[in-house]
Amino acid sequence: MTTALKLVIDLTQKLVRFPSVSHQSNEAVSQCVADELARIGFDVEWLSYLDEQGVRKVSLIGKRGNGAGGVAYLAHTDVVPAEDWSVDFCGAFEPVEKDGRLYGRGTCDMKGSLASALIAASLVPPEKSNPLYFVVTSDEEVGMLGAKKVNGKSRYFQEMVENNTVGIVGEPTQLSVVHAHKGGQRFHVSAKGVSAHTSTTEGRNANYSLIPALPAILSLRNDSETNPAYQNQMFDPPTLSWNMTITNEPDAVNVTPSLARLNSFLRTMPNVDVEPLLSQVEAVCRTYGLEFYRKESVDPWSVAPNAPWIQSMLRIVGQARSQSVCYATDAAVLQRLESIMICGPGDIQQAHRSDEWISLEQLSRGVEVYQKAFTHSFDR
Ligand SMILES: [Zn+2]
């Protein structure tokens, strides 16, 4: 085992041992990252806020070296919950190396990537990267609040925007270069009723108001899957992947539900306008006397596949073509940074799983790729 691999395994394990599930504070893991950055010569800007639940969250931006432009590596420290963790030889936050893999919540998404970038930065002589930035956010998995703070408040991020720094979002792509991702739009359709014990004649079942509208909404959904206006062939699948769930409150079969809600999620794409579709859903809601409301959205993101920084990164990783992916990242929020791409170790298939892992091969290649990228003079 090489020294670099040993170092990256140790650092990933150290980061994973801080649980930092999105509903918890990520202050301790951020302090650990900040200490690591300071140790290898970075100045650290610390952006701290209380989330809606009053929990302390931290995003940080590190800078090393002088000059303008340079390269930035972007990651997040929050992880998805691990109640369903299914690995019997280790706990979610007690990472274990086994058979060429490192298991634990966040090993793949994305503390392993962050560790490999930190080790790469420690191996690059500071004068060879001018400047090098690290942007490490909070709440990426739950609405990208941390990235929003960085976009609005960070002095270093503003500097990166002004000087056209080349950004590498280190989300797991198996070190393929990604030039586009889908966004997301949530919306709800809801019907109200009156709750009562079903043994009585009191109450009004909210489902009986929602159900008549469902065929019309389902037909809009099915049309949207085949209508070219709602497709972008850059993606696989090229469609909005409109998904629906239905919620009842209360949800007990001997109680009349007072609320029936259809929850929808569209995976939005560049150059696809979903407004006509949303207007059609709203029209159905008016016809059936239902409430329509939009929830938060995340913008899709894309840059030209032939952009010079994409082409340079393809040469660094030794691949011919960049790709698009169907999940969103902090790049959606940080679009003021124009020269940006996604490229990180680990396979997205292994993220968010009850047995999350990253291969040691990916960790070690991550260090090599980032070392090259951090010393590269990218064209914009
Ligand atoms: Zn992630």
Short mmCIF file of C-alpha atoms and ligand atoms in Angstrom, two decimals:
data_model
loop_
_atom_site.label_atom_id
_atom_site.label_comp_id
_atom_site.label_asym_id
_atom_site.label_seq_id
_atom_site.Cartn_x
_atom_site.Cartn_y
_atom_site.Cartn_z
CA MET A 1 0.00 0.00 0.00
CA THR A 2 1.38 3.44 -0.93
CA THR A 3 1.81 6.13 1.70
CA ALA A 4 -0.75 8.34 -0.06
CA LEU A 5 -3.36 5.57 0.04
CA LYS A 6 -2.68 4.92 3.73
CA LEU A 7 -3.10 8.64 4.43
CA VAL A 8 -6.34 8.94 2.48
CA ILE A 9 -7.85 5.87 4.17
CA ASP A 10 -6.97 7.26 7.63
CA LEU A 11 -8.38 10.69 6.84
CA THR A 12 -11.61 9.30 5.33
CA GLN A 13 -12.10 7.17 8.47
CA LYS A 14 -11.49 10.19 10.67
CA LEU A 15 -14.11 12.25 8.76
CA VAL A 16 -16.69 9.41 8.72
CA ARG A 17 -16.45 9.05 12.53
CA PHE A 18 -18.18 12.45 12.82
CA PRO A 19 -21.79 11.41 12.07
CA SER A 20 -22.84 14.79 10.49
CA VAL A 21 -26.19 13.51 9.16
CA SER A 22 -27.92 16.55 7.63
CA HIS A 23 -30.26 17.10 10.63
CA GLN A 24 -27.25 17.13 13.01
CA SER A 25 -24.63 19.83 13.40
CA ASN A 26 -21.61 19.50 11.09
CA GLU A 27 -19.56 21.86 13.24
CA ALA A 28 -17.16 19.20 14.57
CA VAL A 29 -16.37 17.67 11.18
CA SER A 30 -15.98 21.17 9.72
CA GLN A 31 -13.49 22.02 12.48
CA CYS A 32 -11.55 18.87 11.58
CA VAL A 33 -11.49 19.88 7.89
CA ALA A 34 -10.52 23.46 8.80
CA ASP A 35 -7.64 22.18 10.99
CA GLU A 36 -6.46 19.96 8.15
CA LEU A 37 -6.59 22.89 5.68
CA ALA A 38 -4.76 25.19 8.12
CA ARG A 39 -2.08 22.54 8.67
CA ILE A 40 -1.28 22.50 4.94
CA GLY A 41 -1.18 26.25 4.55
CA PHE A 42 -4.75 27.37 3.83
CA ASP A 43 -6.51 30.45 5.18
CA VAL A 44 -10.01 29.45 6.20
CA GLU A 45 -13.21 31.49 5.95
CA TRP A 46 -15.81 30.09 8.39
CA LEU A 47 -19.50 30.62 7.53
CA SER A 48 -21.77 29.52 10.33
CA TYR A 49 -25.58 29.71 10.62
CA LEU A 50 -28.52 28.16 12.45
CA ASP A 51 -30.77 26.02 10.24
CA GLU A 52 -34.61 26.06 10.49
CA GLN A 53 -34.44 23.70 13.47
CA GLY A 54 -31.92 25.94 15.23
CA VAL A 55 -29.01 23.53 14.61
CA ARG A 56 -25.57 25.06 14.04
CA LYS A 57 -24.25 24.45 10.51
CA VAL A 58 -20.90 25.41 9.02
CA SER A 59 -19.66 25.87 5.48
CA LEU A 60 -16.05 26.80 4.94
CA ILE A 61 -13.87 28.11 2.18
CA GLY A 62 -10.11 27.68 2.26
CA LYS A 63 -7.56 29.49 0.13
CA ARG A 64 -3.86 28.82 -0.34
CA GLY A 65 -1.51 30.84 -2.48
CA ASN A 66 -1.71 34.23 -4.08
CA GLY A 67 -2.73 35.37 -7.50
CA ALA A 68 -6.07 35.16 -9.21
CA GLY A 69 -8.03 32.36 -10.82
CA GLY A 70 -6.53 29.00 -9.99
CA VAL A 71 -8.50 25.89 -9.13
CA ALA A 72 -11.19 25.11 -6.55
CA TYR A 73 -12.30 21.77 -5.14
CA LEU A 74 -15.91 21.61 -3.84
CA ALA A 75 -17.46 19.11 -1.43
CA HIS A 76 -20.08 18.79 1.34
CA THR A 77 -19.69 17.35 4.84
CA ASP A 78 -23.31 16.34 5.53
CA VAL A 79 -24.41 12.76 4.92
CA VAL A 80 -27.79 11.02 4.55
CA PRO A 81 -29.32 9.16 7.55
CA ALA A 82 -28.09 5.67 8.43
CA GLU A 83 -30.95 4.12 10.45
CA ASP A 84 -31.17 1.31 7.89
CA TRP A 85 -27.41 0.53 8.03
CA SER A 86 -27.11 -3.15 7.11
CA VAL A 87 -23.40 -4.02 7.30
CA ASP A 88 -22.83 -6.55 10.10
CA PHE A 89 -19.07 -6.09 10.49
CA CYS A 90 -19.10 -2.34 11.15
CA GLY A 91 -21.36 0.47 12.23
CA ALA A 92 -22.29 3.31 9.88
CA PHE A 93 -19.93 5.68 11.69
CA GLU A 94 -17.24 3.11 12.55
CA PRO A 95 -15.66 2.76 9.11
CA VAL A 96 -13.90 -0.49 8.30
CA GLU A 97 -11.61 -1.44 5.44
CA LYS A 98 -12.39 -4.85 3.96
CA ASP A 99 -11.64 -6.60 0.65
CA GLY A 100 -10.36 -3.48 -1.10
CA ARG A 101 -13.26 -1.33 0.08
CA LEU A 102 -13.85 1.20 2.82
CA TYR A 103 -17.34 0.88 4.36
CA GLY A 104 -19.21 3.59 6.29
CA ARG A 105 -21.81 6.33 5.85
CA GLY A 106 -20.25 9.09 3.77
CA THR A 107 -17.25 7.08 2.51
CA CYS A 108 -18.60 7.45 -1.04
CA ASP A 109 -20.81 10.57 -0.71
CA MET A 110 -18.50 12.29 -0.15
CA LYS A 111 -15.97 12.23 2.68
CA GLY A 112 -13.70 9.85 0.74
CA SER A 113 -13.55 12.36 -2.10
CA LEU A 114 -12.86 15.22 0.32
CA ALA A 115 -10.08 13.21 1.99
CA SER A 116 -8.46 12.40 -1.34
CA ALA A 117 -8.53 16.09 -2.33
CA LEU A 118 -7.03 17.11 1.03
CA ILE A 119 -4.23 14.55 0.70
CA ALA A 120 -3.63 15.67 -2.91
CA ALA A 121 -3.39 19.30 -1.74
CA SER A 122 -0.92 18.28 0.99
CA LEU A 123 1.29 16.64 -1.67
CA VAL A 124 1.25 19.63 -4.03
CA PRO A 125 3.92 22.26 -3.32
CA PRO A 126 1.97 25.48 -2.53
CA GLU A 127 3.86 27.51 -5.15
CA LYS A 128 2.64 25.11 -7.89
CA SER A 129 -1.03 25.94 -7.42
CA ASN A 130 -1.89 29.59 -7.49
CA PRO A 131 -4.29 29.87 -5.86
CA LEU A 132 -6.03 26.69 -4.66
CA TYR A 133 -9.45 26.90 -2.98
CA PHE A 134 -11.56 24.38 -1.02
CA VAL A 135 -15.31 24.98 -0.69
CA VAL A 136 -16.82 22.57 1.86
CA THR A 137 -20.56 23.03 2.41
CA SER A 138 -23.29 21.94 4.84
CA ASP A 139 -26.89 20.81 4.13
CA GLU A 140 -26.17 19.72 0.54
CA GLU A 141 -28.48 16.71 0.92
CA VAL A 142 -31.38 18.85 2.18
CA GLY A 143 -31.81 21.89 -0.08
CA MET A 144 -28.21 23.04 -0.51
CA LEU A 145 -28.49 25.68 2.20
CA GLY A 146 -24.75 25.74 2.77
CA ALA A 147 -24.01 26.44 -0.90
CA LYS A 148 -26.61 29.23 -0.79
CA LYS A 149 -24.73 30.83 2.13
CA VAL A 150 -21.44 30.47 0.24
CA ASN A 151 -22.99 32.06 -2.84
CA GLY A 152 -24.42 34.98 -0.88
CA LYS A 153 -21.84 35.57 1.85
CA SER A 154 -18.38 34.22 1.08
CA ARG A 155 -15.64 36.71 0.32
CA TYR A 156 -13.46 33.96 -1.18
CA PHE A 157 -16.31 32.67 -3.36
CA GLN A 158 -16.88 36.19 -4.67
CA GLU A 159 -13.16 36.33 -5.48
CA MET A 160 -13.41 32.99 -7.32
CA VAL A 161 -16.34 34.28 -9.40
CA GLU A 162 -14.56 37.51 -10.28
CA ASN A 163 -11.37 35.74 -11.34
CA ASN A 164 -13.03 32.81 -13.10
CA THR A 165 -11.54 30.09 -10.91
CA VAL A 166 -12.02 26.58 -12.35
CA GLY A 167 -14.21 24.55 -9.96
CA ILE A 168 -14.22 20.78 -9.56
CA VAL A 169 -17.21 19.42 -7.63
CA GLY A 170 -15.90 16.17 -6.18
CA GLU A 171 -19.20 14.22 -6.06
CA PRO A 172 -18.79 10.54 -6.95
CA THR A 173 -18.55 10.07 -10.74
CA GLN A 174 -15.91 7.29 -10.74
CA LEU A 175 -13.60 10.11 -11.84
CA SER A 176 -15.48 10.65 -15.08
CA VAL A 177 -15.90 14.27 -16.11
CA VAL A 178 -19.49 15.55 -15.92
CA HIS A 179 -20.67 18.69 -17.73
CA ALA A 180 -24.42 18.70 -16.90
CA HIS A 181 -26.92 17.54 -14.31
CA LYS A 182 -30.67 17.63 -13.85
CA GLY A 183 -32.37 19.87 -11.30
CA GLY A 184 -35.54 19.30 -9.30
CA GLN A 185 -38.98 20.82 -8.86
CA ARG A 186 -41.36 19.65 -6.14
CA PHE A 187 -45.06 20.47 -6.03
CA HIS A 188 -48.11 19.31 -4.11
CA VAL A 189 -51.79 18.93 -4.90
CA SER A 190 -53.96 18.63 -1.82
CA ALA A 191 -57.56 18.06 -0.79
CA LYS A 192 -59.00 18.79 2.64
CA GLY A 193 -61.71 16.87 4.46
CA VAL A 194 -62.91 16.43 8.02
CA SER A 195 -61.49 13.74 10.25
CA ALA A 196 -63.82 11.43 12.22
CA HIS A 197 -64.16 7.87 13.50
CA THR A 198 -65.44 5.79 10.58
CA SER A 199 -68.09 4.10 12.76
CA THR A 200 -69.98 7.41 12.69
CA THR A 201 -71.52 9.38 9.83
CA GLU A 202 -69.42 12.43 10.79
CA GLY A 203 -66.41 13.41 8.71
CA ARG A 204 -65.59 13.93 5.07
CA ASN A 205 -62.92 11.78 3.41
CA ALA A 206 -60.33 14.01 1.66
CA ASN A 207 -59.47 11.19 -0.76
CA TYR A 208 -62.92 11.46 -2.32
CA SER A 209 -62.02 14.98 -3.46
CA LEU A 210 -58.56 14.03 -4.72
CA ILE A 211 -59.33 10.76 -6.51
CA PRO A 212 -61.53 12.25 -9.32
CA ALA A 213 -58.62 14.53 -10.37
CA LEU A 214 -56.04 11.74 -10.53
CA PRO A 215 -56.76 10.40 -14.05
CA ALA A 216 -56.24 13.89 -15.55
CA ILE A 217 -52.98 14.37 -13.63
CA LEU A 218 -51.76 10.88 -14.48
CA SER A 219 -52.45 11.54 -18.14
CA LEU A 220 -50.39 14.76 -17.98
CA ARG A 221 -47.61 12.76 -16.40
CA ASN A 222 -47.73 10.05 -19.05
CA ASP A 223 -47.79 12.62 -21.88
CA SER A 224 -44.80 14.43 -20.37
CA GLU A 225 -42.77 11.22 -20.63
CA THR A 226 -43.25 11.04 -24.42
CA ASN A 227 -43.58 14.73 -25.40
CA PRO A 228 -40.29 15.95 -26.97
CA ALA A 229 -40.92 19.41 -25.42
CA TYR A 230 -40.25 17.79 -22.03
CA GLN A 231 -37.13 15.92 -23.05
CA ASN A 232 -33.46 16.69 -23.37
CA GLN A 233 -31.47 14.01 -25.18
CA MET A 234 -28.33 15.03 -23.29
CA PHE A 235 -29.63 12.86 -20.41
CA ASP A 236 -30.40 9.20 -19.88
CA PRO A 237 -33.32 8.96 -19.32
CA PRO A 238 -34.08 12.14 -21.33
CA THR A 239 -37.35 12.78 -19.44
CA LEU A 240 -38.54 14.61 -16.32
CA SER A 241 -38.97 11.29 -14.46
CA TRP A 242 -42.11 12.77 -12.84
CA ASN A 243 -42.64 10.73 -9.68
CA MET A 244 -45.73 10.82 -7.41
CA THR A 245 -46.49 9.70 -3.88
CA ILE A 246 -49.75 10.08 -1.97
CA THR A 247 -49.99 11.05 1.70
CA ASN A 248 -52.99 10.76 4.02
CA GLU A 249 -53.35 12.41 7.39
CA PRO A 250 -54.35 10.80 9.65
CA ASP A 251 -53.29 7.54 8.06
CA ALA A 252 -55.37 4.87 9.81
CA VAL A 253 -57.98 2.81 8.09
CA ASN A 254 -60.61 3.36 10.80
CA VAL A 255 -60.27 7.17 10.65
CA THR A 256 -61.60 9.44 7.88
CA PRO A 257 -58.54 11.28 6.54
CA SER A 258 -58.76 15.06 6.71
CA LEU A 259 -55.90 15.49 4.24
CA ALA A 260 -55.04 13.80 0.95
CA ARG A 261 -51.93 15.08 -0.76
CA LEU A 262 -50.34 14.12 -4.05
CA ASN A 263 -46.60 14.86 -3.87
CA SER A 264 -44.72 15.28 -7.15
CA PHE A 265 -41.09 15.58 -8.10
CA LEU A 266 -39.81 16.55 -11.55
CA ARG A 267 -36.16 16.20 -12.53
CA THR A 268 -35.79 19.41 -14.52
CA MET A 269 -33.31 19.81 -17.37
CA PRO A 270 -31.57 22.67 -19.17
CA ASN A 271 -33.67 23.98 -22.12
CA VAL A 272 -36.83 22.27 -20.90
CA ASP A 273 -39.52 24.70 -19.70
CA VAL A 274 -41.84 22.96 -17.22
CA GLU A 275 -44.08 26.00 -16.70
CA PRO A 276 -46.71 24.91 -19.31
CA LEU A 277 -46.93 21.53 -17.56
CA LEU A 278 -47.32 23.12 -14.12
CA SER A 279 -50.03 25.43 -15.50
CA GLN A 280 -51.92 22.41 -16.79
CA VAL A 281 -51.75 20.77 -13.36
CA GLU A 282 -52.99 24.03 -11.81
CA ALA A 283 -55.91 24.10 -14.25
CA VAL A 284 -56.88 20.55 -13.21
CA CYS A 285 -56.73 21.68 -9.57
CA ARG A 286 -59.09 24.58 -10.28
CA THR A 287 -61.56 22.25 -11.99
CA TYR A 288 -61.64 19.88 -9.01
CA GLY A 289 -61.34 22.48 -6.24
CA LEU A 290 -57.92 21.32 -5.08
CA GLU A 291 -55.02 23.29 -3.72
CA PHE A 292 -51.81 23.51 -5.77
CA TYR A 293 -48.52 24.66 -4.33
CA ARG A 294 -44.90 24.59 -5.34
CA LYS A 295 -42.09 23.57 -3.03
CA GLU A 296 -38.42 24.44 -3.31
CA SER A 297 -36.68 23.88 -6.61
CA VAL A 298 -33.07 23.21 -7.61
CA ASP A 299 -31.89 24.50 -10.97
CA PRO A 300 -30.46 22.17 -13.57
CA TRP A 301 -26.85 22.93 -14.48
CA SER A 302 -24.81 22.53 -17.64
CA VAL A 303 -21.73 23.83 -19.42
CA ALA A 304 -20.65 23.18 -23.00
CA PRO A 305 -19.10 19.71 -23.35
CA ASN A 306 -16.38 21.25 -25.52
CA ALA A 307 -15.51 23.94 -22.95
CA PRO A 308 -11.71 24.15 -22.58
CA TRP A 309 -11.66 23.24 -18.85
CA ILE A 310 -13.79 20.15 -19.59
CA GLN A 311 -11.38 19.13 -22.36
CA SER A 312 -8.34 19.65 -20.08
CA MET A 313 -9.90 17.57 -17.30
CA LEU A 314 -10.72 14.78 -19.80
CA ARG A 315 -7.02 14.67 -20.70
CA ILE A 316 -6.09 14.51 -17.00
CA VAL A 317 -8.40 11.53 -16.33
CA GLY A 318 -7.58 9.92 -19.69
CA GLN A 319 -11.10 9.84 -21.14
CA ALA A 320 -12.56 10.86 -24.48
CA ARG A 321 -15.97 12.28 -23.62
CA SER A 322 -17.68 14.03 -20.73
CA GLN A 323 -21.06 12.89 -19.39
CA SER A 324 -24.31 14.12 -17.89
CA VAL A 325 -25.91 12.80 -14.69
CA CYS A 326 -29.48 12.76 -13.38
CA TYR A 327 -28.90 13.93 -9.77
CA ALA A 328 -28.26 17.50 -8.60
CA THR A 329 -25.20 18.91 -6.81
CA ASP A 330 -24.06 22.19 -5.21
CA ALA A 331 -23.10 23.28 -8.78
CA ALA A 332 -26.82 24.10 -9.24
CA VAL A 333 -26.54 26.84 -6.59
CA LEU A 334 -23.00 27.97 -7.41
CA GLN A 335 -23.63 28.73 -11.10
CA ARG A 336 -22.07 32.19 -10.82
CA LEU A 337 -18.84 30.21 -11.07
CA GLU A 338 -18.88 29.65 -14.81
CA SER A 339 -15.98 27.26 -15.32
CA ILE A 340 -17.18 24.34 -13.28
CA MET A 341 -17.41 20.55 -13.65
CA ILE A 342 -18.08 17.45 -11.58
CA CYS A 343 -15.39 14.81 -11.14
CA GLY A 344 -14.85 12.70 -8.05
CA PRO A 345 -13.88 9.22 -6.86
CA GLY A 346 -16.52 6.62 -5.98
CA ASP A 347 -19.59 5.27 -7.71
CA ILE A 348 -22.93 7.04 -7.14
CA GLN A 349 -24.50 3.54 -7.07
CA GLN A 350 -22.77 3.01 -3.73
CA ALA A 351 -23.90 6.33 -2.22
CA HIS A 352 -26.96 6.66 0.06
CA ARG A 353 -27.06 2.87 0.51
CA SER A 354 -27.39 0.81 3.67
CA ASP A 355 -23.93 -0.65 2.92
CA GLU A 356 -22.22 2.48 1.52
CA TRP A 357 -18.58 1.96 0.49
CA ILE A 358 -15.85 3.32 -1.73
CA SER A 359 -13.12 1.26 -3.35
CA LEU A 360 -9.52 1.86 -2.27
CA GLU A 361 -8.64 1.99 -5.98
CA GLN A 362 -10.93 5.01 -6.42
CA LEU A 363 -9.53 6.73 -3.32
CA SER A 364 -6.00 6.30 -4.57
CA ARG A 365 -6.86 7.41 -8.14
CA GLY A 366 -8.68 10.38 -6.61
CA VAL A 367 -5.44 11.57 -5.00
CA GLU A 368 -3.56 11.20 -8.32
CA VAL A 369 -6.21 12.98 -10.41
CA TYR A 370 -6.58 15.87 -7.95
CA GLN A 371 -2.80 16.29 -7.69
CA LYS A 372 -2.67 16.76 -11.46
CA ALA A 373 -5.73 19.03 -11.54
CA PHE A 374 -4.49 21.24 -8.67
CA THR A 375 -1.26 22.00 -10.53
CA HIS A 376 -2.85 22.38 -13.97
CA SER A 377 -3.22 25.76 -15.71
CA PHE A 378 -6.74 25.42 -17.06
CA ASP A 379 -7.91 27.38 -20.08
CA ARG A 380 -11.29 29.04 -19.57
ZN ZN B 1 -23.12 14.23 -2.37
#
